[in-house]
PDB file of C-alpha atoms in Angstrom:
ATOM      1  CA  MET X   1      -9.948 -47.593  46.200  1.00 64.00           C
ATOM      2  CA  TRP X   2     -11.023 -51.264  46.820  1.00 67.00           C
ATOM      3  CA  SER X   3      -7.525 -52.432  46.389  1.00 73.00           C
ATOM      4  CA  PHE X   4      -6.460 -50.039  49.148  1.00 71.00           C
ATOM      5  CA  PHE X   5      -8.958 -51.628  51.501  1.00 71.00           C
ATOM      6  CA  HIS X   6      -7.879 -54.991  50.320  1.00 71.00           C
ATOM      7  CA  LYS X   7      -4.273 -54.120  51.252  1.00 73.00           C
ATOM      8  CA  LEU X   8      -5.303 -52.646  54.622  1.00 75.00           C
ATOM      9  CA  GLY X   9      -6.430 -56.166  55.475  1.00 76.00           C
ATOM     10  CA  SER X  10      -2.992 -57.525  54.744  1.00 85.00           C
ATOM     11  CA  PRO X  11      -0.772 -57.918  57.858  1.00 89.00           C
ATOM     12  CA  PRO X  12       2.563 -57.892  56.070  1.00 91.00           C
ATOM     13  CA  TRP X  13       1.596 -54.816  53.974  1.00 92.00           C
ATOM     14  CA  LEU X  14       0.332 -53.087  57.107  1.00 92.00           C
ATOM     15  CA  TYR X  15       3.459 -53.905  59.038  1.00 93.00           C
ATOM     16  CA  LYS X  16       5.685 -52.649  56.172  1.00 92.00           C
ATOM     17  CA  ILE X  17       3.843 -49.392  55.498  1.00 93.00           C
ATOM     18  CA  SER X  18       3.500 -48.553  59.123  1.00 93.00           C
ATOM     19  CA  GLY X  19       7.286 -48.980  59.476  1.00 93.00           C
ATOM     20  CA  SER X  20       7.910 -46.601  56.511  1.00 93.00           C
ATOM     21  CA  ILE X  21       5.527 -44.029  57.921  1.00 95.00           C
ATOM     22  CA  LEU X  22       6.905 -44.157  61.398  1.00 95.00           C
ATOM     23  CA  ARG X  23      10.434 -43.576  60.108  1.00 95.00           C
ATOM     24  CA  TRP X  24       9.546 -39.959  59.267  1.00 95.00           C
ATOM     25  CA  LEU X  25       6.309 -39.353  61.363  1.00 96.00           C
ATOM     26  CA  LEU X  26       7.859 -40.314  64.718  1.00 96.00           C
ATOM     27  CA  PRO X  27      10.837 -37.766  64.540  1.00 96.00           C
ATOM     28  CA  ILE X  28       8.551 -35.115  63.294  1.00 97.00           C
ATOM     29  CA  THR X  29       6.154 -35.808  66.094  1.00 96.00           C
ATOM     30  CA  LEU X  30       8.793 -35.656  68.775  1.00 96.00           C
ATOM     31  CA  VAL X  31      10.236 -32.379  67.380  1.00 97.00           C
ATOM     32  CA  ALA X  32       6.681 -30.881  67.276  1.00 96.00           C
ATOM     33  CA  LEU X  33       5.892 -31.997  70.870  1.00 95.00           C
ATOM     34  CA  ALA X  34       9.178 -30.470  72.034  1.00 95.00           C
ATOM     35  CA  VAL X  35       8.416 -27.167  70.260  1.00 95.00           C
ATOM     36  CA  GLY X  36       4.817 -27.083  71.564  1.00 93.00           C
ATOM     37  CA  LEU X  37       5.719 -27.865  75.143  1.00 92.00           C
ATOM     38  CA  THR X  38       8.384 -25.231  75.144  1.00 91.00           C
ATOM     39  CA  TRP X  39       6.126 -22.679  73.498  1.00 90.00           C
ATOM     40  CA  GLY X  40       3.338 -23.249  75.890  1.00 86.00           C
ATOM     41  CA  LEU X  41       5.550 -23.431  78.949  1.00 86.00           C
ATOM     42  CA  LEU X  42       7.891 -20.440  78.462  1.00 85.00           C
ATOM     43  CA  PHE X  43       6.846 -18.326  75.479  1.00 83.00           C
ATOM     44  CA  THR X  44       3.193 -17.463  76.003  1.00 81.00           C
ATOM     45  CA  ALA X  45       1.902 -14.709  78.335  1.00 73.00           C
ATOM     46  CA  PRO X  46      -0.059 -15.734  81.443  1.00 74.00           C
ATOM     47  CA  ASP X  47      -3.814 -15.635  81.558  1.00 74.00           C
ATOM     48  CA  PHE X  48      -5.053 -12.342  83.116  1.00 70.00           C
ATOM     49  CA  ARG X  49      -7.334 -14.148  85.620  1.00 72.00           C
ATOM     50  CA  GLN X  50      -5.688 -17.554  86.076  1.00 74.00           C
ATOM     51  CA  GLY X  51      -2.061 -16.498  85.836  1.00 74.00           C
ATOM     52  CA  ASN X  52       0.494 -19.174  84.916  1.00 77.00           C
ATOM     53  CA  SER X  53      -1.590 -22.201  85.957  1.00 81.00           C
ATOM     54  CA  TYR X  54      -3.523 -21.822  82.557  1.00 84.00           C
ATOM     55  CA  ARG X  55      -0.289 -23.116  80.793  1.00 87.00           C
ATOM     56  CA  ILE X  56      -1.680 -26.705  81.678  1.00 91.00           C
ATOM     57  CA  ILE X  57      -4.107 -26.091  78.855  1.00 91.00           C
ATOM     58  CA  TYR X  58      -1.415 -26.930  76.328  1.00 93.00           C
ATOM     59  CA  ILE X  59      -1.410 -30.522  77.580  1.00 94.00           C
ATOM     60  CA  HIS X  60      -4.852 -30.947  79.097  1.00 94.00           C
ATOM     61  CA  VAL X  61      -6.908 -29.926  76.026  1.00 93.00           C
ATOM     62  CA  PRO X  62      -4.870 -31.754  73.424  1.00 95.00           C
ATOM     63  CA  ALA X  63      -4.821 -34.926  75.581  1.00 96.00           C
ATOM     64  CA  ALA X  64      -8.628 -34.775  76.225  1.00 94.00           C
ATOM     65  CA  VAL X  65      -9.303 -33.998  72.482  1.00 94.00           C
ATOM     66  CA  VAL X  66      -7.210 -37.008  71.321  1.00 95.00           C
ATOM     67  CA  ALA X  67      -8.701 -39.222  74.066  1.00 95.00           C
ATOM     68  CA  LEU X  68     -12.176 -38.624  72.598  1.00 93.00           C
ATOM     69  CA  ALA X  69     -10.987 -39.069  68.954  1.00 94.00           C
ATOM     70  CA  GLY X  70      -9.321 -42.275  69.965  1.00 94.00           C
ATOM     71  CA  TYR X  71     -12.662 -43.657  71.149  1.00 93.00           C
ATOM     72  CA  TYR X  72     -14.260 -42.952  67.782  1.00 93.00           C
ATOM     73  CA  ILE X  73     -11.467 -44.760  66.113  1.00 94.00           C
ATOM     74  CA  MET X  74     -11.653 -47.687  68.535  1.00 94.00           C
ATOM     75  CA  ALA X  75     -15.494 -47.864  68.155  1.00 94.00           C
ATOM     76  CA  ILE X  76     -15.371 -47.683  64.355  1.00 94.00           C
ATOM     77  CA  ALA X  77     -12.559 -50.371  64.259  1.00 94.00           C
ATOM     78  CA  GLY X  78     -14.909 -52.407  66.564  1.00 93.00           C
ATOM     79  CA  ALA X  79     -17.783 -52.082  64.246  1.00 94.00           C
ATOM     80  CA  VAL X  80     -15.729 -52.939  61.209  1.00 93.00           C
ATOM     81  CA  SER X  81     -14.406 -56.046  63.030  1.00 91.00           C
ATOM     82  CA  LEU X  82     -17.781 -57.068  64.205  1.00 91.00           C
ATOM     83  CA  ILE X  83     -19.542 -56.625  60.772  1.00 91.00           C
ATOM     84  CA  TRP X  84     -16.904 -57.591  58.340  1.00 89.00           C
ATOM     85  CA  LYS X  85     -14.708 -59.784  60.505  1.00 86.00           C
ATOM     86  CA  MET X  86     -11.674 -57.838  59.392  1.00 87.00           C
ATOM     87  CA  LYS X  87      -8.752 -59.091  61.491  1.00 88.00           C
ATOM     88  CA  MET X  88      -6.679 -55.867  61.122  1.00 91.00           C
ATOM     89  CA  ALA X  89      -9.763 -53.728  62.417  1.00 92.00           C
ATOM     90  CA  ASP X  90      -9.574 -55.883  65.513  1.00 92.00           C
ATOM     91  CA  VAL X  91      -5.816 -55.208  65.729  1.00 94.00           C
ATOM     92  CA  ALA X  92      -6.605 -51.519  65.430  1.00 94.00           C
ATOM     93  CA  MET X  93      -9.211 -51.665  68.120  1.00 94.00           C
ATOM     94  CA  LYS X  94      -6.962 -53.507  70.542  1.00 93.00           C
ATOM     95  CA  ALA X  95      -4.141 -51.034  69.823  1.00 95.00           C
ATOM     96  CA  CYS X  96      -6.337 -47.991  70.534  1.00 95.00           C
ATOM     97  CA  ALA X  97      -7.507 -49.029  74.016  1.00 95.00           C
ATOM     98  CA  PRO X  98      -4.251 -48.611  76.037  1.00 96.00           C
ATOM     99  CA  ILE X  99      -3.202 -45.385  74.273  1.00 96.00           C
ATOM    100  CA  GLY X 100      -6.714 -43.935  74.696  1.00 96.00           C
ATOM    101  CA  ALA X 101      -6.479 -44.868  78.387  1.00 96.00           C
ATOM    102  CA  ALA X 102      -3.116 -43.181  78.769  1.00 97.00           C
ATOM    103  CA  PHE X 103      -4.466 -39.959  77.133  1.00 97.00           C
ATOM    104  CA  THR X 104      -7.614 -39.966  79.235  1.00 96.00           C
ATOM    105  CA  PHE X 105      -5.403 -40.467  82.303  1.00 96.00           C
ATOM    106  CA  VAL X 106      -3.308 -37.471  81.358  1.00 96.00           C
ATOM    107  CA  ALA X 107      -6.422 -35.314  80.752  1.00 95.00           C
ATOM    108  CA  LEU X 108      -7.887 -36.239  84.164  1.00 95.00           C
ATOM    109  CA  LEU X 109      -4.589 -35.813  86.099  1.00 95.00           C
ATOM    110  CA  THR X 110      -3.535 -32.609  84.493  1.00 94.00           C
ATOM    111  CA  GLY X 111      -7.139 -31.330  85.012  1.00 93.00           C
ATOM    112  CA  ALA X 112      -6.926 -32.225  88.648  1.00 92.00           C
ATOM    113  CA  ILE X 113      -3.582 -30.441  89.005  1.00 92.00           C
ATOM    114  CA  TRP X 114      -5.043 -27.357  87.148  1.00 90.00           C
ATOM    115  CA  GLY X 115      -8.122 -27.551  89.405  1.00 88.00           C
ATOM    116  CA  LYS X 116      -6.243 -27.086  92.589  1.00 85.00           C
ATOM    117  CA  PRO X 117      -5.013 -23.526  92.077  1.00 85.00           C
ATOM    118  CA  THR X 118      -8.022 -22.659  90.001  1.00 83.00           C
ATOM    119  CA  TRP X 119     -11.020 -24.148  91.729  1.00 81.00           C
ATOM    120  CA  GLY X 120      -9.336 -24.847  95.129  1.00 82.00           C
ATOM    121  CA  ALA X 121     -10.006 -28.603  94.746  1.00 83.00           C
ATOM    122  CA  TRP X 122      -8.186 -31.532  93.129  1.00 86.00           C
ATOM    123  CA  TRP X 123     -11.358 -33.319  92.247  1.00 84.00           C
ATOM    124  CA  VAL X 124     -15.087 -32.499  92.068  1.00 83.00           C
ATOM    125  CA  TRP X 125     -17.808 -34.924  90.897  1.00 86.00           C
ATOM    126  CA  ASP X 126     -18.710 -32.563  88.015  1.00 83.00           C
ATOM    127  CA  ALA X 127     -20.532 -33.830  84.847  1.00 82.00           C
ATOM    128  CA  ARG X 128     -17.453 -33.346  82.569  1.00 86.00           C
ATOM    129  CA  ILE X 129     -14.978 -34.840  84.831  1.00 87.00           C
ATOM    130  CA  THR X 130     -17.101 -37.818  85.866  1.00 89.00           C
ATOM    131  CA  SER X 131     -17.946 -38.581  82.218  1.00 89.00           C
ATOM    132  CA  MET X 132     -14.170 -38.538  81.385  1.00 91.00           C
ATOM    133  CA  LEU X 133     -13.540 -40.865  84.268  1.00 94.00           C
ATOM    134  CA  VAL X 134     -16.157 -43.218  82.677  1.00 93.00           C
ATOM    135  CA  LEU X 135     -14.274 -42.933  79.395  1.00 93.00           C
ATOM    136  CA  LEU X 136     -11.149 -44.100  81.287  1.00 95.00           C
ATOM    137  CA  PHE X 137     -12.985 -47.061  82.610  1.00 95.00           C
ATOM    138  CA  LEU X 138     -14.403 -47.862  79.275  1.00 94.00           C
ATOM    139  CA  TYR X 139     -10.786 -47.959  77.736  1.00 95.00           C
ATOM    140  CA  LEU X 140      -9.639 -50.002  80.690  1.00 95.00           C
ATOM    141  CA  GLY X 141     -12.578 -52.256  80.302  1.00 94.00           C
ATOM    142  CA  VAL X 142     -11.557 -53.012  76.755  1.00 93.00           C
ATOM    143  CA  VAL X 143      -7.997 -53.715  77.717  1.00 94.00           C
ATOM    144  CA  ALA X 144      -9.119 -56.088  80.550  1.00 94.00           C
ATOM    145  CA  LEU X 145     -11.785 -57.820  78.437  1.00 92.00           C
ATOM    146  CA  TYR X 146      -9.207 -58.743  75.815  1.00 89.00           C
ATOM    147  CA  GLU X 147      -7.092 -60.369  78.529  1.00 88.00           C
ATOM    148  CA  ALA X 148     -10.101 -62.104  80.122  1.00 90.00           C
ATOM    149  CA  PHE X 149     -10.844 -64.362  77.186  1.00 87.00           C
ATOM    150  CA  ASP X 150      -8.829 -67.318  76.008  1.00 84.00           C
ATOM    151  CA  ASN X 151     -10.641 -67.348  72.745  1.00 86.00           C
ATOM    152  CA  LYS X 152      -9.471 -64.406  70.657  1.00 84.00           C
ATOM    153  CA  GLU X 153     -12.592 -64.248  68.532  1.00 86.00           C
ATOM    154  CA  ALA X 154     -14.847 -64.160  71.535  1.00 89.00           C
ATOM    155  CA  ALA X 155     -12.642 -61.414  73.057  1.00 89.00           C
ATOM    156  CA  SER X 156     -12.798 -59.404  69.821  1.00 89.00           C
ATOM    157  CA  LYS X 157     -16.628 -59.554  69.689  1.00 90.00           C
ATOM    158  CA  ALA X 158     -17.013 -58.615  73.393  1.00 91.00           C
ATOM    159  CA  CYS X 159     -14.649 -55.746  73.135  1.00 92.00           C
ATOM    160  CA  ALA X 160     -16.303 -54.409  69.898  1.00 90.00           C
ATOM    161  CA  VAL X 161     -19.761 -54.524  71.556  1.00 91.00           C
ATOM    162  CA  LEU X 162     -18.321 -52.725  74.705  1.00 91.00           C
ATOM    163  CA  SER X 163     -16.789 -50.076  72.586  1.00 89.00           C
ATOM    164  CA  LEU X 164     -19.900 -49.540  70.641  1.00 91.00           C
ATOM    165  CA  VAL X 165     -22.065 -49.350  73.660  1.00 89.00           C
ATOM    166  CA  GLY X 166     -19.624 -46.992  75.314  1.00 87.00           C
ATOM    167  CA  MET X 167     -20.126 -44.528  72.403  1.00 84.00           C
ATOM    168  CA  VAL X 168     -23.131 -43.301  74.307  1.00 81.00           C
ATOM    169  CA  ASN X 169     -20.658 -41.634  76.688  1.00 84.00           C
ATOM    170  CA  ILE X 170     -19.072 -39.461  74.018  1.00 82.00           C
ATOM    171  CA  PRO X 171     -21.947 -36.937  73.342  1.00 83.00           C
ATOM    172  CA  ILE X 172     -22.396 -36.802  77.094  1.00 81.00           C
ATOM    173  CA  ILE X 173     -18.760 -35.710  77.541  1.00 80.00           C
ATOM    174  CA  TYR X 174     -19.142 -33.112  74.730  1.00 74.00           C
ATOM    175  CA  LYS X 175     -22.392 -31.682  76.015  1.00 75.00           C
ATOM    176  CA  SER X 176     -21.875 -32.120  79.812  1.00 76.00           C
ATOM    177  CA  VAL X 177     -20.741 -28.465  80.255  1.00 72.00           C
ATOM    178  CA  ASP X 178     -23.970 -27.254  78.534  1.00 73.00           C
ATOM    179  CA  TRP X 179     -26.412 -29.772  79.974  1.00 72.00           C
ATOM    180  CA  TRP X 180     -25.409 -29.531  83.588  1.00 71.00           C
ATOM    181  CA  TYR X 181     -24.300 -26.730  85.979  1.00 66.00           C
ATOM    182  CA  SER X 182     -20.618 -27.328  85.877  1.00 67.00           C
ATOM    183  CA  LEU X 183     -17.422 -26.008  87.321  1.00 66.00           C
ATOM    184  CA  HIS X 184     -15.752 -26.918  84.107  1.00 71.00           C
ATOM    185  CA  GLN X 185     -15.602 -24.101  81.639  1.00 68.00           C
ATOM    186  CA  PRO X 186     -17.490 -24.544  78.294  1.00 68.00           C
ATOM    187  CA  ALA X 187     -15.630 -24.782  75.000  1.00 67.00           C
ATOM    188  CA  SER X 188     -13.265 -21.884  74.384  1.00 65.00           C
ATOM    189  CA  ILE X 189     -12.646 -22.972  70.753  1.00 61.00           C
ATOM    190  CA  LYS X 190     -15.517 -23.008  68.392  1.00 60.00           C
ATOM    191  CA  LEU X 191     -15.629 -23.988  64.770  1.00 57.00           C
ATOM    192  CA  THR X 192     -18.686 -21.897  64.264  1.00 60.00           C
ATOM    193  CA  GLY X 193     -18.700 -18.385  65.786  1.00 59.00           C
ATOM    194  CA  GLY X 194     -15.851 -16.675  67.616  1.00 61.00           C
ATOM    195  CA  SER X 195     -13.542 -18.484  69.878  1.00 62.00           C
ATOM    196  CA  THR X 196     -13.048 -16.880  73.346  1.00 68.00           C
ATOM    197  CA  ILE X 197      -9.310 -17.324  73.470  1.00 71.00           C
ATOM    198  CA  ASP X 198      -6.701 -14.955  72.224  1.00 75.00           C
ATOM    199  CA  SER X 199      -4.850 -15.970  69.101  1.00 76.00           C
ATOM    200  CA  SER X 200      -1.431 -15.787  70.986  1.00 76.00           C
ATOM    201  CA  MET X 201      -2.694 -18.609  73.130  1.00 79.00           C
ATOM    202  CA  LEU X 202      -4.699 -20.317  70.370  1.00 84.00           C
ATOM    203  CA  TYR X 203      -1.845 -20.986  68.017  1.00 88.00           C
ATOM    204  CA  PRO X 204       0.285 -22.955  70.477  1.00 90.00           C
ATOM    205  CA  LEU X 205      -2.933 -24.831  71.464  1.00 92.00           C
ATOM    206  CA  PHE X 206      -3.729 -25.780  67.847  1.00 92.00           C
ATOM    207  CA  TRP X 207      -0.029 -26.812  67.414  1.00 94.00           C
ATOM    208  CA  MET X 208      -0.161 -29.048  70.439  1.00 94.00           C
ATOM    209  CA  ILE X 209      -3.581 -30.613  69.426  1.00 95.00           C
ATOM    210  CA  ALA X 210      -1.966 -31.436  66.031  1.00 96.00           C
ATOM    211  CA  SER X 211       1.057 -32.887  67.709  1.00 96.00           C
ATOM    212  CA  PHE X 212      -1.033 -35.088  69.991  1.00 96.00           C
ATOM    213  CA  TYR X 213      -2.985 -36.411  66.996  1.00 97.00           C
ATOM    214  CA  ALA X 214       0.346 -37.277  65.364  1.00 97.00           C
ATOM    215  CA  LEU X 215       1.428 -38.861  68.676  1.00 96.00           C
ATOM    216  CA  PHE X 216      -1.704 -41.026  68.841  1.00 96.00           C
ATOM    217  CA  ALA X 217      -1.130 -42.102  65.190  1.00 96.00           C
ATOM    218  CA  CYS X 218       2.521 -43.133  66.083  1.00 96.00           C
ATOM    219  CA  ALA X 219       1.542 -44.977  69.255  1.00 96.00           C
ATOM    220  CA  MET X 220      -1.288 -46.746  67.463  1.00 96.00           C
ATOM    221  CA  MET X 221       0.971 -47.882  64.713  1.00 96.00           C
ATOM    222  CA  LEU X 222       3.581 -49.114  67.160  1.00 96.00           C
ATOM    223  CA  ASN X 223       1.070 -51.127  69.099  1.00 96.00           C
ATOM    224  CA  MET X 224      -0.523 -52.540  65.910  1.00 96.00           C
ATOM    225  CA  ARG X 225       2.941 -53.681  64.693  1.00 95.00           C
ATOM    226  CA  VAL X 226       3.484 -55.694  67.967  1.00 95.00           C
ATOM    227  CA  GLU X 227       0.029 -57.199  67.806  1.00 94.00           C
ATOM    228  CA  ILE X 228       0.505 -58.133  64.107  1.00 95.00           C
ATOM    229  CA  LEU X 229       3.778 -59.953  64.770  1.00 94.00           C
ATOM    230  CA  GLN X 230       2.291 -61.817  67.723  1.00 92.00           C
ATOM    231  CA  ARG X 231      -0.870 -62.822  65.662  1.00 91.00           C
ATOM    232  CA  GLU X 232       1.245 -63.875  62.592  1.00 90.00           C
ATOM    233  CA  ALA X 233       4.100 -65.503  64.500  1.00 87.00           C
ATOM    234  CA  ARG X 234       3.587 -68.848  62.738  1.00 88.00           C
ATOM    235  CA  THR X 235       3.693 -67.391  59.208  1.00 89.00           C
ATOM    236  CA  GLY X 236       6.594 -67.423  56.872  1.00 88.00           C
ATOM    237  CA  TRP X 237       7.013 -63.675  56.606  1.00 90.00           C
ATOM    238  CA  VAL X 238       7.344 -63.202  60.363  1.00 89.00           C
ATOM    239  CA  LYS X 239       9.824 -65.975  60.658  1.00 88.00           C
ATOM    240  CA  ARG X 240      11.849 -64.543  57.813  1.00 89.00           C
ATOM    241  CA  LEU X 241      11.764 -61.096  59.529  1.00 88.00           C
ATOM    242  CA  ALA X 242      12.871 -62.577  62.820  1.00 87.00           C
ATOM    243  CA  LEU X 243      15.777 -64.487  61.207  1.00 84.00           C
ATOM    244  CA  GLY X 244      16.704 -61.489  58.913  1.00 81.00           C
ATOM    245  CA  GLY X 245      16.993 -59.438  62.087  1.00 62.00           C
ATOM    246  CA  ALA X 246      19.105 -62.122  63.672  1.00 48.00           C
ATOM    247  CA  SER X 247      21.567 -62.135  60.746  1.00 48.00           C
ATOM    248  CA  ARG X 248      21.596 -58.347  60.724  1.00 47.00           C
ATOM    249  CA  GLY X 249      22.297 -58.386  64.472  1.00 39.00           C
ATOM    250  CA  ALA X 250      25.056 -60.936  64.097  1.00 39.00           C
ATOM    251  CA  LYS X 251      26.786 -58.802  61.316  1.00 39.00           C
ATOM    252  CA  SER X 252      26.655 -55.486  63.395  1.00 33.00           C
TER     253      SER X 252
ATOM    254  CA  MET M   1      10.990 -16.061  76.544  1.00 74.00           C
ATOM    255  CA  TYR M   2       8.180 -14.577  78.720  1.00 74.00           C
ATOM    256  CA  PHE M   3      10.180 -15.083  82.046  1.00 72.00           C
ATOM    257  CA  ASP M   4      13.118 -12.899  83.111  1.00 73.00           C
ATOM    258  CA  SER M   5      15.121 -15.665  84.793  1.00 77.00           C
ATOM    259  CA  VAL M   6      15.239 -19.445  85.159  1.00 77.00           C
ATOM    260  CA  SER M   7      14.017 -19.165  88.820  1.00 79.00           C
ATOM    261  CA  ALA M   8      11.017 -17.059  87.607  1.00 77.00           C
ATOM    262  CA  ALA M   9      10.203 -19.799  85.009  1.00 77.00           C
ATOM    263  CA  LEU M  10      10.509 -22.491  87.737  1.00 77.00           C
ATOM    264  CA  HIS M  11       8.435 -20.547  90.242  1.00 73.00           C
ATOM    265  CA  MET M  12       5.759 -19.196  87.836  1.00 78.00           C
ATOM    266  CA  ALA M  13       4.508 -16.778  90.509  1.00 72.00           C
ATOM    267  CA  GLY M  14       3.473 -19.671  92.766  1.00 76.00           C
ATOM    268  CA  HIS M  15       2.011 -21.853  90.044  1.00 79.00           C
ATOM    269  CA  GLY M  16       5.353 -23.557  89.088  1.00 81.00           C
ATOM    270  CA  VAL M  17       4.805 -26.695  91.036  1.00 87.00           C
ATOM    271  CA  TYR M  18       1.538 -27.402  89.477  1.00 90.00           C
ATOM    272  CA  VAL M  19       2.512 -26.483  85.932  1.00 90.00           C
ATOM    273  CA  TRP M  20       5.849 -28.256  85.930  1.00 92.00           C
ATOM    274  CA  SER M  21       4.519 -31.423  87.530  1.00 93.00           C
ATOM    275  CA  ALA M  22       1.707 -31.616  85.111  1.00 93.00           C
ATOM    276  CA  TYR M  23       4.195 -31.205  82.138  1.00 93.00           C
ATOM    277  CA  LEU M  24       6.636 -33.800  83.601  1.00 94.00           C
ATOM    278  CA  ILE M  25       3.914 -36.366  84.228  1.00 95.00           C
ATOM    279  CA  THR M  26       2.671 -35.806  80.607  1.00 94.00           C
ATOM    280  CA  VAL M  27       6.227 -36.296  79.240  1.00 95.00           C
ATOM    281  CA  ALA M  28       6.670 -39.467  81.200  1.00 96.00           C
ATOM    282  CA  VAL M  29       3.356 -40.910  79.929  1.00 95.00           C
ATOM    283  CA  VAL M  30       4.142 -39.861  76.261  1.00 94.00           C
ATOM    284  CA  ALA M  31       7.524 -41.601  76.613  1.00 95.00           C
ATOM    285  CA  ALA M  32       5.845 -44.805  77.988  1.00 95.00           C
ATOM    286  CA  VAL M  33       3.271 -44.808  75.209  1.00 95.00           C
ATOM    287  CA  LEU M  34       6.103 -44.818  72.649  1.00 96.00           C
ATOM    288  CA  VAL M  35       8.826 -46.840  74.344  1.00 96.00           C
ATOM    289  CA  LEU M  36       6.715 -49.692  75.696  1.00 96.00           C
ATOM    290  CA  PRO M  37       5.444 -50.984  72.296  1.00 95.00           C
ATOM    291  CA  LEU M  38       8.914 -50.617  70.847  1.00 95.00           C
ATOM    292  CA  ARG M  39      10.417 -52.646  73.706  1.00 95.00           C
ATOM    293  CA  ARG M  40       7.604 -55.304  73.291  1.00 94.00           C
ATOM    294  CA  GLU M  41       8.359 -55.618  69.637  1.00 94.00           C
ATOM    295  CA  LYS M  42      12.055 -56.058  70.128  1.00 93.00           C
ATOM    296  CA  ALA M  43      11.443 -58.545  72.971  1.00 94.00           C
ATOM    297  CA  PHE M  44       9.034 -60.598  70.819  1.00 93.00           C
ATOM    298  CA  ILE M  45      11.440 -60.691  67.885  1.00 93.00           C
ATOM    299  CA  ARG M  46      14.338 -61.708  70.054  1.00 92.00           C
ATOM    300  CA  GLN M  47      12.144 -64.529  71.624  1.00 92.00           C
ATOM    301  CA  LEU M  48      11.032 -65.811  68.138  1.00 92.00           C
ATOM    302  CA  GLN M  49      14.626 -65.764  66.925  1.00 90.00           C
ATOM    303  CA  GLY M  50      15.589 -67.975  69.921  1.00 90.00           C
ATOM    304  CA  THR M  51      12.673 -70.424  69.189  1.00 89.00           C
ATOM    305  CA  LEU M  52      13.421 -70.602  65.515  1.00 88.00           C
ATOM    306  CA  LYS M  53      17.148 -71.092  66.026  1.00 87.00           C
ATOM    307  CA  ARG M  54      16.469 -73.867  68.536  1.00 88.00           C
ATOM    308  CA  GLN M  55      14.074 -75.576  66.036  1.00 86.00           C
ATOM    309  CA  GLN M  56      16.804 -75.245  63.344  1.00 84.00           C
ATOM    310  CA  ARG M  57      19.379 -76.754  65.679  1.00 86.00           C
ATOM    311  CA  ASP M  58      17.082 -79.643  66.675  1.00 87.00           C
ATOM    312  CA  LYS M  59      16.365 -80.287  63.063  1.00 83.00           C
ATOM    313  CA  SER M  60      20.036 -80.397  62.155  1.00 83.00           C
ATOM    314  CA  ASP M  61      20.746 -82.679  65.104  1.00 83.00           C
ATOM    315  CA  ALA M  62      18.001 -85.036  64.106  1.00 82.00           C
ATOM    316  CA  SER M  63      19.299 -85.207  60.488  1.00 77.00           C
ATOM    317  CA  GLY M  64      22.849 -85.718  61.762  1.00 70.00           C
ATOM    318  CA  THR M  65      22.172 -88.791  63.827  1.00 58.00           C
TER     319      THR M  65
END
């Protein structure tokens, strides 16, 4: 158990293991996404009230779910980096921020596109939507804060504190539809009690949520790999990797 | 497939423009999220290769003179 954590802190091990995982996870994710997108877009029946516009659910909800989960990962990585000064936790935190921002952007944009035919407006300053916009700014804040510091250690500390303080926004997002009068509908899928969505719509939605989680994992590992190489550029293993790539490139 | 024809699938009873644009934007963002770090990694390795080769050349020049 402890040896696993010890290994997690090793940049060459993390680079190598992420490469082996990506080799099979990335193609599976791409196929799963293609299947899920086609399923939701062409093979499900329209909603009896919203018609075909509801098909946006298959990208909107997974993007929002993963945007929130990504924030947990970023904040936990931030806490680990702050408390135990673990360099790879800092790498994970930095890798999460742009992907989380991308998923939050997708959730907001697809929500706006869905809002137009459903509510008659692209945007409303509703509690759920506004708190998701705050989430986007938190992600972008972490990205900007990393770039603002010359000193990497100070940047890491500031970003970790920002991600942890930003955690206050997460329960607000979850509960916004219950706490305030909102145009946004409450949760249709409930872990406890019955879901208010038909199973023929629920299965492709679960499929897409799982695919988006896998996509987040792939994107996070890809970002971490670049960050690891950049931070370890002066070490022997990265030099050997670069020169090995050069000789392979020359042979091919 | 739920729709009878390609044009029905594109039109989606008036909602096609919303649904298809949302899906296309998502596909573009997903592609960017995966392709950008891959390109950054390749660019970084290429740059490091250049630096290391230059250093090796300088070293061999210095030892040759």
